[in-house]
Structure formats: structure tokens, C-alpha cells
Coordinates of C-alpha atoms and ligand atoms in Angstrom, one line a residue:
X9 CA -32.8 8.2 -4.7
X10 CA -31.4 5.2 -6.2
X11 CA -33.0 1.8 -6.6
X12 CA -30.0 -0.3 -6.9
X13 CA -30.1 -3.0 -9.6
X14 CA -30.1 -6.6 -8.4
X15 CA -27.2 -7.2 -6.0
X16 CA -24.3 -9.3 -7.5
X17 CA -23.7 -12.5 -5.6
X18 CA -20.4 -13.0 -3.8
X19 CA -19.3 -16.6 -4.5
X20 CA -17.2 -18.6 -2.2
X21 CA -15.1 -21.7 -2.6
X22 CA -11.5 -22.0 -3.7
X23 CA -10.3 -25.0 -5.6
X24 CA -8.1 -27.5 -3.8
X25 CA -4.3 -27.4 -3.9
X26 CA -3.8 -23.7 -3.3
X27 CA -0.2 -23.2 -2.0
X28 CA -0.3 -19.5 -2.8
X29 CA -3.3 -18.5 -0.7
X30 CA -2.5 -16.4 2.3
X31 CA -3.0 -17.0 6.0
X32 CA -3.1 -13.4 7.2
X33 CA -3.2 -11.1 4.3
X34 CA -6.6 -9.9 3.1
X35 CA -7.9 -11.8 0.1
X36 CA -11.1 -13.2 -1.4
X37 CA -12.3 -16.7 -1.9
X38 CA -12.2 -16.2 -5.6
X39 CA -12.0 -13.7 -8.5
X40 CA -10.1 -10.4 -9.0
X41 CA -9.5 -7.8 -6.3
X42 CA -7.6 -4.5 -6.8
X43 CA -7.7 -1.2 -5.0
X44 CA -8.8 -0.7 -1.3
X45 CA -11.7 1.8 -1.4
X46 CA -13.5 4.0 1.2
X47 CA -11.5 2.6 4.2
X48 CA -12.8 4.1 7.5
X49 CA -13.7 3.4 11.1
X50 CA -17.2 4.2 12.0
X51 CA -18.6 3.7 15.5
X52 CA -15.7 1.4 16.3
X53 CA -16.1 -0.9 13.2
X54 CA -13.4 -0.8 10.5
X55 CA -14.8 -0.9 7.0
X56 CA -12.8 -2.0 4.0
X57 CA -14.4 -1.7 0.5
X58 CA -12.4 -2.9 -2.5
X59 CA -12.5 -3.0 -6.2
X60 CA -13.8 -6.4 -7.2
X61 CA -14.5 -8.3 -10.4
X62 CA -17.3 -10.8 -9.6
X63 CA -16.9 -12.5 -12.9
X64 CA -13.4 -13.8 -12.8
X65 CA -9.8 -13.6 -11.8
X66 CA -8.8 -11.1 -14.4
X67 CA -8.7 -7.3 -14.6
X68 CA -11.1 -7.2 -17.6
X69 CA -14.7 -6.7 -16.5
X70 CA -17.0 -4.4 -14.7
X71 CA -15.7 -3.4 -11.2
X72 CA -18.0 -3.2 -8.2
X73 CA -17.3 -2.4 -4.5
X74 CA -16.9 -5.4 -2.3
X75 CA -17.2 -4.9 1.4
X76 CA -15.7 -6.4 4.6
X77 CA -15.7 -5.2 8.2
X78 CA -13.4 -5.8 11.1
X79 CA -12.9 -5.0 14.8
X80 CA -9.1 -5.2 14.6
X81 CA -8.0 -4.7 11.0
X82 CA -6.7 -8.4 11.1
X83 CA -9.9 -10.6 11.1
X84 CA -12.5 -9.6 8.4
X85 CA -16.2 -10.5 8.0
X86 CA -17.5 -10.4 4.4
X87 CA -20.6 -8.5 3.4
X88 CA -22.7 -8.2 0.3
X89 CA -21.3 -5.9 -2.3
X90 CA -21.9 -2.3 -1.3
X91 CA -21.9 -0.3 -4.6
X92 CA -22.5 -1.8 -8.0
X93 CA -23.6 -0.5 -11.4
X94 CA -27.3 0.4 -11.4
X95 CA -27.6 3.8 -13.1
X96 CA -26.5 5.4 -16.3
X97 CA -23.8 7.3 -14.3
X98 CA -22.1 4.1 -13.2
X99 CA -23.3 1.4 -15.6
X100 CA -19.9 0.5 -16.9
X101 CA -18.2 0.3 -13.5
X102 CA -18.0 1.6 -9.9
X103 CA -14.3 2.5 -9.6
X104 CA -12.2 3.7 -6.7
X105 CA -13.1 6.3 -4.2
X106 CA -13.0 7.3 -0.5
X107 CA -15.1 7.7 2.6
X108 CA -15.6 10.9 4.6
X109 CA -17.2 11.3 8.0
X110 CA -19.4 14.4 7.8
X111 CA -20.0 17.0 10.5
X112 CA -23.2 15.3 11.6
X113 CA -21.1 12.1 12.1
X114 CA -22.6 10.4 9.0
X115 CA -20.3 8.7 6.5
X116 CA -20.4 9.5 2.8
X117 CA -18.7 7.8 0.0
X118 CA -17.5 9.5 -3.2
X119 CA -16.6 7.1 -6.0
X120 CA -15.9 7.1 -9.7
X121 CA -18.6 5.9 -12.0
X122 CA -18.0 4.9 -15.5
X123 CA -21.1 6.1 -17.3
X124 CA -23.1 4.9 -20.3
X125 CA -20.8 6.9 -22.6
X126 CA -17.7 5.6 -20.8
X127 CA -17.0 8.9 -19.3
X128 CA -15.5 9.0 -15.7
X129 CA -17.8 10.9 -13.3
X130 CA -17.9 11.2 -9.5
X131 CA -20.8 10.0 -7.5
X132 CA -22.0 10.1 -4.0
X133 CA -23.6 7.5 -1.8
X134 CA -24.8 7.3 1.8
X135 CA -25.6 4.4 4.2
X136 CA -29.2 3.3 4.0
X137 CA -29.5 2.5 7.7
X138 CA -27.1 4.2 10.2
X139 CA -28.2 1.9 13.0
X140 CA -26.8 -1.1 11.1
X141 CA -23.3 -1.5 12.6
X142 CA -22.0 -2.9 9.3
X143 CA -23.5 -0.4 7.0
X144 CA -24.3 -3.1 4.5
X145 CA -26.6 -1.1 2.2
X146 CA -25.7 2.1 0.4
X147 CA -28.0 4.5 -1.4
X148 CA -26.8 6.6 -4.3
X149 CA -27.6 10.3 -4.3
X150 CA -30.2 11.5 -6.8
X151 CA -27.9 14.4 -7.5
X152 CA -25.3 12.0 -9.2
X153 CA -23.1 12.6 -10.9
X154 CA -21.9 15.3 -8.6
X155 CA -18.7 16.0 -10.6
X156 CA -18.4 15.4 -14.3
X157 CA -16.3 16.4 -17.3
X158 CA -17.9 19.0 -19.5
X159 CA -17.0 21.0 -22.6
X160 CA -16.6 24.0 -20.4
X161 CA -14.3 22.5 -17.7
X162 CA -12.3 20.6 -20.4
X163 CA -11.5 17.7 -18.0
X164 CA -10.4 14.6 -19.9
X165 CA -13.3 12.2 -19.5
X166 CA -11.1 9.1 -19.6
X167 CA -8.7 10.5 -17.0
X168 CA -10.8 11.8 -14.1
X169 CA -11.1 9.4 -11.2
X170 CA -10.5 8.3 -7.6
X171 CA -11.8 11.1 -5.4
X172 CA -10.0 11.4 -2.0
X173 CA -11.4 11.6 1.5
X174 CA -12.6 15.2 1.8
X175 CA -11.3 17.7 4.2
X176 CA -12.7 21.0 5.7
X177 CA -11.0 24.3 5.1
X178 CA -11.1 27.4 7.3
X179 CA -14.1 28.6 5.3
X180 CA -16.1 25.4 6.4
X181 CA -16.2 24.2 2.9
X182 CA -15.4 20.6 2.0
X183 CA -12.5 20.0 -0.4
X184 CA -11.7 16.9 -2.4
X185 CA -9.1 16.1 -5.1
X186 CA -9.7 13.9 -8.1
X187 CA -6.8 12.3 -10.1
X188 CA -6.3 13.4 -13.7
X189 CA -3.8 14.4 -16.4
X190 CA -3.4 16.9 -19.2
X191 CA -1.0 15.3 -21.8
X192 CA 1.6 13.8 -19.5
X193 CA 1.1 16.4 -16.7
X194 CA -0.4 14.7 -13.6
X195 CA -3.1 16.7 -11.9
X196 CA -5.0 16.7 -8.6
X197 CA -8.1 18.5 -9.6
X198 CA -9.7 20.3 -6.6
X199 CA -13.4 20.6 -5.9
X200 CA -15.1 22.5 -3.1
X201 CA -18.6 22.1 -1.6
X202 CA -20.6 23.6 1.2
X203 CA -23.0 20.7 1.5
X204 CA -21.1 17.7 0.1
X205 CA -23.7 17.4 -2.7
X206 CA -23.1 20.5 -4.9
X207 CA -19.4 20.6 -5.9
X208 CA -17.5 23.4 -7.7
X209 CA -14.3 23.0 -9.4
X210 CA -11.4 25.3 -8.4
X211 CA -9.7 27.2 -11.2
X212 CA -6.3 25.8 -10.2
X213 CA -5.5 22.2 -9.2
X214 CA -4.3 21.6 -5.7
X215 CA -1.1 20.4 -7.4
X216 CA 0.3 19.1 -10.7
X217 CA 3.6 17.9 -12.0
X218 CA 5.1 17.5 -15.5
X219 CA 6.0 14.2 -17.0
X220 CA 4.3 12.1 -14.4
X221 CA 1.4 10.8 -16.4
X222 CA -2.1 10.0 -15.0
X223 CA -2.4 10.3 -11.2
X224 CA -4.5 7.5 -10.0
X225 CA -5.8 7.1 -6.4
X226 CA -4.5 10.4 -5.0
X227 CA -4.3 10.7 -1.2
X228 CA -3.8 14.0 0.7
X229 CA -3.5 14.3 4.5
X230 CA -1.6 16.0 7.3
X231 CA 1.1 14.4 9.4
X232 CA 2.3 15.6 12.8
X233 CA 5.8 17.1 12.7
X234 CA 6.6 15.4 16.0
X235 CA 5.5 11.9 17.2
X236 CA 3.9 8.9 15.6
X237 CA 0.2 9.7 16.1
X238 CA -2.1 10.2 13.2
X239 CA -4.5 13.1 12.8
X240 CA -7.8 13.9 11.2
X241 CA -7.6 14.8 7.5
X242 CA -8.9 18.4 8.1
X243 CA -6.1 19.5 10.5
X244 CA -3.5 22.1 9.4
X245 CA -1.1 24.6 11.0
X246 CA 2.4 24.9 12.4
X247 CA 2.4 21.4 13.9
X248 CA 1.8 19.6 10.6
X249 CA 3.3 18.9 7.3
X250 CA 1.1 17.6 4.4
X251 CA 1.6 14.5 2.3
X252 CA 0.4 14.1 -1.3
X253 CA 0.5 10.5 -2.6
X254 CA -0.2 9.6 -6.2
X255 CA -0.3 6.3 -7.9
X256 CA 1.5 6.6 -11.2
X257 CA -0.4 4.8 -13.8
X258 CA 2.6 4.6 -16.1
X259 CA 4.9 2.8 -13.7
X260 CA 2.5 1.2 -11.2
X261 CA 4.2 2.8 -8.3
X262 CA 2.9 4.8 -5.3
X263 CA 5.0 8.0 -4.8
X264 CA 4.7 10.6 -2.2
X265 CA 6.0 14.1 -1.5
X266 CA 6.0 15.9 1.9
X267 CA 5.2 19.6 1.8
X268 CA 3.0 22.4 2.9
X269 CA -0.6 23.1 2.2
X270 CA -1.8 26.8 2.0
X271 CA -5.5 26.3 2.8
X272 CA -6.4 29.9 1.9
X273 CA -5.0 29.6 -1.7
X274 CA -5.6 25.9 -1.8
X275 CA -2.2 25.1 -3.1
X276 CA 0.1 22.3 -2.0
X277 CA 3.8 22.9 -2.4
X278 CA 6.2 20.0 -1.9
X279 CA 9.4 20.7 0.1
X280 CA 12.5 21.3 -2.0
X281 CA 14.1 17.9 -1.0
X282 CA 10.9 16.0 -1.9
X283 CA 11.4 14.7 -5.4
X284 CA 8.3 14.4 -7.7
X285 CA 7.8 11.6 -10.2
X286 CA 9.0 8.1 -10.4
X287 CA 12.4 8.7 -8.8
X288 CA 10.9 10.1 -5.7
X289 CA 10.0 8.4 -2.4
X290 CA 7.8 5.4 -2.5
X291 CA 5.7 3.8 0.2
X292 CA 7.1 0.5 -1.0
X293 CA 9.8 -0.4 -3.5
X294 CA 8.2 -3.7 -4.5
X295 CA 4.6 -4.6 -5.5
X296 CA 2.3 -2.0 -3.8
X297 CA -0.2 0.1 -5.6
X298 CA -3.4 2.2 -5.4
X299 CA -2.9 2.6 -1.6
X300 CA -5.3 4.5 0.5
X301 CA -4.9 5.9 4.1
X302 CA -7.4 6.8 6.7
X303 CA -7.3 8.3 10.2
X304 CA -8.1 5.7 12.8
X305 CA -9.7 7.9 15.5
X306 CA -10.0 4.9 17.8
X307 CA -6.2 4.5 18.1
X308 CA -5.1 8.0 16.9
X309 CA -3.1 6.5 14.1
X310 CA -3.0 6.9 10.4
X311 CA -3.3 3.6 8.6
X312 CA -2.2 2.7 5.1
X313 CA -3.8 0.0 3.0
X314 CA -2.8 -1.1 -0.5
X315 CA -3.3 -3.6 -3.3
X316 CA -0.6 -6.2 -4.0
X317 CA -0.9 -7.5 -7.5
X318 CA 0.1 -10.9 -8.6
X319 CA 3.5 -11.6 -10.3
X320 CA 2.2 -14.8 -11.9
X321 CA 0.9 -15.2 -15.4
X322 CA -2.7 -14.5 -16.2
X323 CA -3.1 -18.2 -17.2
X324 CA -1.9 -19.2 -13.7
X325 CA -4.3 -16.7 -12.1
X326 CA -7.2 -18.1 -14.0
X327 CA -6.2 -21.6 -13.0
X328 CA -5.9 -20.8 -9.3
X329 CA -9.2 -18.8 -9.5
X330 CA -8.1 -15.6 -7.8
X331 CA -5.9 -12.7 -8.3
X332 CA -4.7 -9.9 -5.9
X333 CA -4.4 -9.5 -2.1
X334 CA -4.1 -6.5 0.2
X335 CA -1.0 -5.5 2.1
X336 CA -1.0 -5.8 6.0
X337 CA -2.4 -2.4 7.2
X338 CA 0.5 -0.2 8.3
X339 CA 0.7 2.5 10.8
X340 CA 2.8 5.4 9.4
X341 CA 4.2 8.8 10.5
X342 CA 6.7 11.4 9.6
X343 CA 10.4 10.5 10.4
X344 CA 12.1 12.6 13.0
X345 CA 14.2 14.4 10.3
X346 CA 11.0 15.3 8.4
X347 CA 12.4 13.9 5.2
X348 CA 10.3 10.7 4.8
X349 CA 7.5 8.6 6.2
X350 CA 8.1 5.6 8.4
X351 CA 5.8 2.5 8.3
X352 CA 5.2 -0.4 10.5
X353 CA 2.6 -3.3 10.5
X354 CA -0.3 -2.5 12.9
X355 CA 0.4 -3.8 16.4
X356 CA -2.8 -6.0 16.3
X357 CA -1.0 -8.3 13.9
X358 CA 1.1 -9.6 16.8
X359 CA -2.0 -11.4 18.2
X360 CA -1.4 -14.0 15.5
X361 CA 2.2 -14.7 16.6
X362 CA 2.9 -18.2 18.1
X363 CA 5.8 -20.5 18.7
X364 CA 8.4 -17.9 19.5
X365 CA 11.9 -18.7 18.9
X366 CA 14.9 -16.4 19.5
X367 CA 18.7 -16.0 19.0
X368 CA 20.9 -13.5 20.5
X369 CA 24.4 -12.3 20.0
X370 CA 25.2 -14.9 17.3
X371 CA 28.2 -14.6 15.1
X372 CA 27.4 -14.8 11.4
X373 CA 30.6 -15.6 9.6
X374 CA 31.4 -14.4 6.1
X375 CA 30.0 -17.0 3.6
X376 CA 27.7 -18.7 6.1
X377 CA 24.0 -19.7 6.2
X378 CA 22.2 -20.7 9.4
X379 CA 18.8 -22.2 9.6
X380 CA 16.2 -20.6 11.8
X381 CA 13.9 -23.3 12.9
X382 CA 10.6 -21.5 13.0
X383 CA 7.7 -24.0 13.1
X384 CA 5.9 -22.9 10.0
X385 CA 8.2 -20.7 7.9
X386 CA 5.6 -20.4 5.1
X387 CA 3.5 -18.2 7.4
X388 CA 5.8 -16.3 9.8
X389 CA 6.9 -13.0 11.2
X390 CA 10.7 -12.5 11.8
X391 CA 12.6 -9.5 13.3
X392 CA 16.3 -9.5 13.1
X393 CA 18.9 -6.9 14.0
X394 CA 22.5 -7.1 12.6
X395 CA 25.5 -5.5 14.3
X396 CA 28.4 -4.5 12.1
X397 CA 31.5 -3.5 14.1
X398 CA 34.0 -2.6 11.4
X399 CA 33.0 -0.5 8.5
X400 CA 36.4 0.3 7.1
X401 CA 36.4 -2.2 4.3
X402 CA 33.0 -1.3 2.9
X403 CA 32.9 -1.4 -0.9
X404 CA 33.2 2.1 -2.5
X405 CA 29.9 3.3 -4.0
X406 CA 30.6 4.5 -7.6
X407 CA 29.0 8.0 -8.2
X408 CA 27.0 6.4 -11.1
X409 CA 25.3 3.8 -8.8
X410 CA 22.3 6.0 -8.1
X411 CA 19.5 3.5 -9.0
X412 CA 19.0 1.1 -6.1
X413 CA 16.8 -1.3 -8.1
X414 CA 19.5 -1.6 -10.8
X415 CA 22.2 -2.1 -8.2
X416 CA 20.3 -4.8 -6.4
X417 CA 19.7 -6.6 -9.8
X418 CA 23.4 -6.3 -10.7
X419 CA 24.6 -7.2 -7.2
X420 CA 22.2 -10.0 -6.2
X421 CA 22.2 -12.3 -3.2
X422 CA 25.2 -14.3 -4.5
X423 CA 27.5 -11.4 -5.4
X424 CA 30.0 -11.0 -2.6
X425 CA 31.4 -7.8 -1.3
X426 CA 32.9 -7.1 2.1
X427 CA 29.9 -6.0 4.0
X428 CA 27.1 -7.9 2.4
X429 CA 24.9 -9.3 1.1
X430 CA 23.6 -10.3 4.5
X431 CA 20.0 -10.8 5.6
X432 CA 17.3 -13.5 5.3
X433 CA 16.5 -16.3 2.9
X434 CA 12.8 -16.8 3.2
X435 CA 10.3 -19.2 1.6
X436 CA 13.4 -21.3 0.9
X437 CA 13.6 -25.0 0.0
X438 CA 15.8 -27.4 2.0
X439 CA 18.5 -27.4 -0.8
X440 CA 18.1 -23.6 -1.2
X441 CA 17.3 -24.1 -4.9
X442 CA 14.3 -21.9 -4.2
X443 CA 14.5 -18.9 -2.0
X444 CA 13.7 -15.2 -1.8
X445 CA 16.7 -13.2 -0.5
X446 CA 16.0 -10.0 1.5
X447 CA 19.2 -8.4 2.3
X448 CA 21.5 -5.4 2.9
X449 CA 24.8 -4.2 1.4
X450 CA 26.9 -1.5 2.9
X451 CA 28.9 0.9 0.7
X452 CA 31.3 3.7 1.5
X453 CA 29.8 6.9 -0.1
X454 CA 31.4 10.3 -0.4
X455 CA 30.8 11.5 3.1
X456 CA 28.9 8.7 4.7
X457 CA 28.0 5.1 4.5
X458 CA 25.2 4.0 2.2
X459 CA 22.9 1.1 3.0
X460 CA 21.2 -0.7 0.2
X461 CA 18.1 -2.9 0.8
X462 CA 17.2 -5.6 -1.8
X463 CA 14.6 -8.2 -2.3
X464 CA 15.9 -10.7 -4.9
X465 CA 13.3 -13.0 -6.4
X466 CA 15.5 -14.5 -9.1
X467 CA 15.6 -17.9 -7.3
X468 CA 12.2 -17.7 -5.8
X469 CA 10.5 -20.4 -8.0
X470 CA 11.4 -23.1 -10.4
X471 CA 8.4 -21.8 -12.4
X472 CA 9.8 -19.5 -15.1
X473 CA 6.4 -17.8 -16.0
X474 CA 6.6 -15.5 -13.0
X475 CA 7.8 -11.9 -12.9
X476 CA 11.0 -12.2 -10.8
X477 CA 12.2 -8.6 -10.9
X478 CA 14.6 -7.7 -8.2
X479 CA 13.6 -4.8 -6.0
X480 CA 15.8 -2.3 -4.2
X481 CA 15.9 0.9 -2.1
X482 CA 18.5 3.0 -0.3
X483 CA 17.9 3.1 3.4
X484 CA 18.3 6.4 5.3
X485 CA 20.0 5.2 8.5
X486 CA 23.3 6.1 10.1
X487 CA 24.9 2.7 10.2
X488 CA 27.7 4.0 12.6
X489 CA 25.1 4.8 15.3
X490 CA 22.6 2.0 14.8
X491 CA 22.2 -1.7 14.4
X492 CA 20.6 -2.6 11.1
X493 CA 17.1 -4.1 11.5
X494 CA 14.9 -6.1 9.1
X495 CA 11.4 -7.4 9.7
X496 CA 9.8 -9.7 7.1
X497 CA 6.3 -11.1 7.0
X498 CA 6.1 -14.3 5.0
X499 CA 2.7 -15.5 3.9
X500 CA 3.0 -18.3 1.3
X501 CA 3.2 -16.1 -1.7
X502 CA 4.0 -12.8 -0.1
X503 CA 7.1 -11.4 1.5
X504 CA 6.5 -7.9 3.0
X505 CA 9.8 -6.5 4.4
X506 CA 10.5 -3.4 6.6
X507 CA 14.1 -2.2 6.7
X508 CA 15.6 0.1 9.3
X509 CA 12.5 0.1 11.5
X510 CA 10.2 0.9 8.5
X511 CA 12.2 3.4 6.6
X512 CA 12.2 1.4 3.4
X513 CA 9.6 -1.3 2.7
X514 CA 9.7 -3.9 -0.1
X515 CA 6.8 -6.3 -0.9
X516 CA 7.4 -9.2 -3.2
X517 CA 5.1 -11.9 -4.7
X518 CA 6.7 -15.3 -5.1
X519 CA 5.4 -18.7 -6.1
X520 CA 7.7 -21.5 -4.8
X521 CA 7.1 -24.9 -6.2
X522 CA 9.3 -26.8 -3.6
X523 CA 9.3 -24.4 -0.7
X524 CA 5.6 -24.6 0.1
X525 CA 3.7 -25.2 3.3
X526 CA 5.8 -27.4 5.6
X527 CA 8.7 -27.6 3.1
X528 CA 9.3 -23.9 3.4
X529 CA 12.3 -22.8 5.6
X530 CA 13.9 -19.7 6.9
X531 CA 17.6 -18.9 7.0
X532 CA 19.9 -16.0 8.0
X533 CA 22.8 -15.6 5.7
X534 CA 26.0 -13.6 5.2
X535 CA 27.4 -13.8 1.7
X536 CA 29.9 -11.0 2.4
X537 CA 33.5 -11.7 3.3
X538 CA 33.4 -10.0 6.7
X539 CA 31.8 -11.5 9.7
X540 CA 29.0 -9.7 11.5
X541 CA 26.8 -10.3 14.5
X542 CA 23.1 -11.1 14.8
X543 CA 22.4 -9.0 17.8
X544 CA 18.9 -10.4 18.1
X545 CA 16.5 -12.5 16.1
X546 CA 12.9 -13.2 17.0
X547 CA 10.6 -15.4 14.9
X548 CA 7.1 -16.6 15.1
X549 CA 4.7 -18.8 13.3
X550 CA 1.7 -16.7 12.3
X551 CA -1.7 -18.2 13.1
X552 CA -4.2 -17.9 10.3
X553 CA -6.6 -14.9 10.6
X554 CA -10.3 -15.2 10.0
X555 CA -10.6 -13.5 6.7
X556 CA -13.8 -13.6 4.7
Ligands
DQQ603 N1 -8.2 1.0 -10.4 C1 -9.6 1.5 -10.4 C2 -9.5 3.0 -10.9 C3 -8.1 3.3 -10.5 C4 -7.3 2.1 -10.7 C5 -10.4 0.7 -11.3 C6 -6.0 2.0 -10.0 O1 -10.5 3.8 -10.2 O2 -7.6 4.5 -11.1 O3 -10.5 -0.6 -10.8 O4 -5.6 0.6 -9.8

């Protein structure tokens, strides 16, 4: 059994003048945070562990597992770090991993240790005291490392990390995948175990794909074919499809495929329409990485968590003393047509809503901007639905316009067409010199209309040191049947947007210099030539959550 080395101290205190700190997104008082780890609910308490650098606001440094708990996934109580370097098998870092609730109802954590030779190995830890509702102390297994690269298994020792939540197969053996690569072929290496301690590598990976590079933070789980409930990670059969998510190290994007899992052969096969690699489906087309899901058995839902990196310079991060936040936990499920996942902020978030204002059936003329007088637009939640009556004049989509991100950057918020751009200007200054534009454009495609969703950060800040890349995605909605909806969560330096009821999500980091706190405003705009209707708009100030 492990005797952990002396526990690192979690420091608090943030320096004054912090316009970019968030009100309801998970963040730390100071220093660097990245991936969510080991997210789970145990005896009604939600646990979030996270990659943490206790020594600064920069990525460089030895990572440990920070730990917070919650009753609602909105308000979080901090605890002492749960897992930190103490043994030769993790002396250079305790990297990402996952939690599994075992058959005797005890949680176990598998995490990547960077060992004394800088090899990536997988380690096991258990709670020290199961009667502590917060599971503050963790004991490392004396069998560690439980998976390691050897000459025989020829696993690449610097590309072997981030074990998933384990699932049980029909032979009552546990299975887990670990991210890896061979040359540029991404791999989900499969291990099996009868007792969760002794693990054996399967000859073939669960799945692999050419030209995708290292697969970080894989996630593998079933989704119901019908309905929005989540299910336990071990379920399989005719009522389920499976999802494999990989975080592509080369591009910093979280991609998923939907497919079938043969749990006798232990092979996952993506459906034919599910594209692999960076052109495939993403959870989020903005800043969103190293996500991890878990089955919330309290509310029968599958929840998605992720790291949102900064878009500011390292110098600015060091100056403000912190870097990184986590996205709002999202409930997610398989769309009715089985082609994609749909995501929506957890319903508990609505407890923070205050000062409701609403508009209904309001004409938004071509070339107009209207102010939405939400009390605190720097920390707000807005839901709007647009109604477009006449689609005949939609701009024709050229066959070569297949890259939505490129299209959004070519056709930003100020480039007029007939149907669009229209949407919201958020975190905007009074004179609109600063704003982040989240908007739609409608094109006429070959056989159907095509909806483009964009988040344009090019005017988000007068500070030129930030990454202001424009993000974009195509939205799979039938615009002839439906109104077009957009929900945006604004939180000082974050704009998290959900188009078409959660069929495309885009998260942006922005750093306004004028549109901060009370000087931030919200507008609806239509820069297209054709008028449209705001069928309904509801906006709320968001109260500040109790976070750490
Ligand atoms: N972050 C962790 C790794 C993981 C990467 C290290 C993804 O385990 O592959 O902090 O952001």
C-alpha cells in the first residue's frame, strides 16, 4: 500500500481586477487546470477530479489530481488534492484517468503515472475511507503499475495514457481502453481484467484509425437508440449504439463516432456515415478538449464535462494568475435520426437564473440591431428562436464550400447575404466596437437548405494578443419545418452556444477590454437583407455559483 508523499497545498486568493474570472463555470482560485478526471457520482455526491499544476498558471510542471465535490454539478466544494506524485511509478506526474464503480459498489480510479524513466504507465487507486462522503483520501495499489509498456508488448512509452471508465463484458471481465498511437495511427488499446488489479492486454485494439495521431482521453460508452436517458457504461444490445470519443492531440479537437460494439470479439466499428478524424463530428466546434463523460445514475442521464483552454497569451495568463476553466456539464443523447449526439446544459443550471426578460414575435428587419436589456449581460443565459418565413432568396452554397470554419471566417458577422448573418452580439460594448457575434446563415444547397452556425471573435477585444479564430459548424436541422434556435451562456470570458437545440455547440474564450462587467451588453442582430422574426427570446442574469 502507498504512503503518499506530503500532500501539496491548494492555495487560494486571486489578485484584484479580474474581469475574466467566471461566475458559474468551474474554475480554480489560481494556477493551471486542464482535463476533468474521474468524474462520477457516488452515494449521491458528484466528484470532479482535474489535472492541476499547483506551481503556476502554465502547462509546464508536474500535474496532480485536484478534487471538488458537488450536490448539483453547479456549486462545488474544494478538497485537498486526491492523487499526487509519491512513488517511482508516478513521480513525474499523475495524468488523466477515470473512475469506475466496481461490483461491490466501491469506486476505483485508473490514472496515468509518468514514472521515474518518463514512461507512461497506468495505476490504480481506491478511497481510503468509504464512510467519508467526500472520499478525500486515496490509496494507491501496491500492484502499481497495473499496465505498462514493455519490450514484448511494444507499446510506445510516451504515447500510452488516459484510461477510460471500465465496463463489464458478458464474460464478467472488466475492459478498459488506453489512448495510444503507432506512427500516426491512433489506437484505443484494450485491456481486460477479472479482478480490476491484474490487467491483460488484448491482441487487437478496440479500434484504431489511420492518420489521426495520438488519441488522448478516449471515452467509450453506450447510448440509447430511443430517448434522452443515459445508461451505465456496461450495457450493450439491440437498444443501444456505442460512441467512441477521442481527443486528437494534433488538432486539439474532441471527435466522436457512433457505431456498434461486438463485445464477444471486442471490436468497435463506426457506422458508415460516421467520419473518422478531424473532419468528423465534434462535441464542440470551438474551444473544448479532453472531455470525459459519466453515467449519472441519480438522474439517469449521461453527463459530459470538458476543459476549456484560454485563448489569451501565456504572459496574460501568468499576469492574471490562472489558466483554464471547465465547460458547463452537459446532458447528452443520441439524436432521433441516429446520426449525431445532441447536448444541452444540465437543468440544474437554471437555478442560477434571475431577472427574467422576454420578447415575443418581434420583427427583426434586415440590417437592424436591437438591444436586449438583460440586467447583467456579462453573466447571462439567453434563449432565442428565429422564424424565417421565406427561404426562396437564400444564397446558393457553392459545392466547394464544405469547410464551415473557413466559411464562417470568410463570411463573418458583417458580410451580408439574404438570409443572414443573424443572431446575437454578446459581451458587446455600447458602441459595438467590441462584441462576439454568434449567428446563423442559411444557404440553398443541392436538394435542401443548409444552416451554418458561426462564432466570430474577430471583434471580441481591443487586445490584439488573443487568439480570435472564428469557429463554425453546419447544423443538421430542417429549416422548412422548424424555427431556428440558439442558446448562449455568457460568463465574462466564455461564450458557450448551443444551436438547433444542441445539435451544434461552439465555445469561445474572449477577453473584452470595454465590454466588461456592467459595461457588457447583449443585442440581437440581423445583418442579412431579408427581415425575419424573433419568435421568442428569453434572457436571464445568472447568479454566481459557489465554486471552490
Ligand atoms: N492532459 C493530460 C494527459 C492527457 C492530456 C496531462 C490531454 O494525460 O493526454 O495533463 O489534455
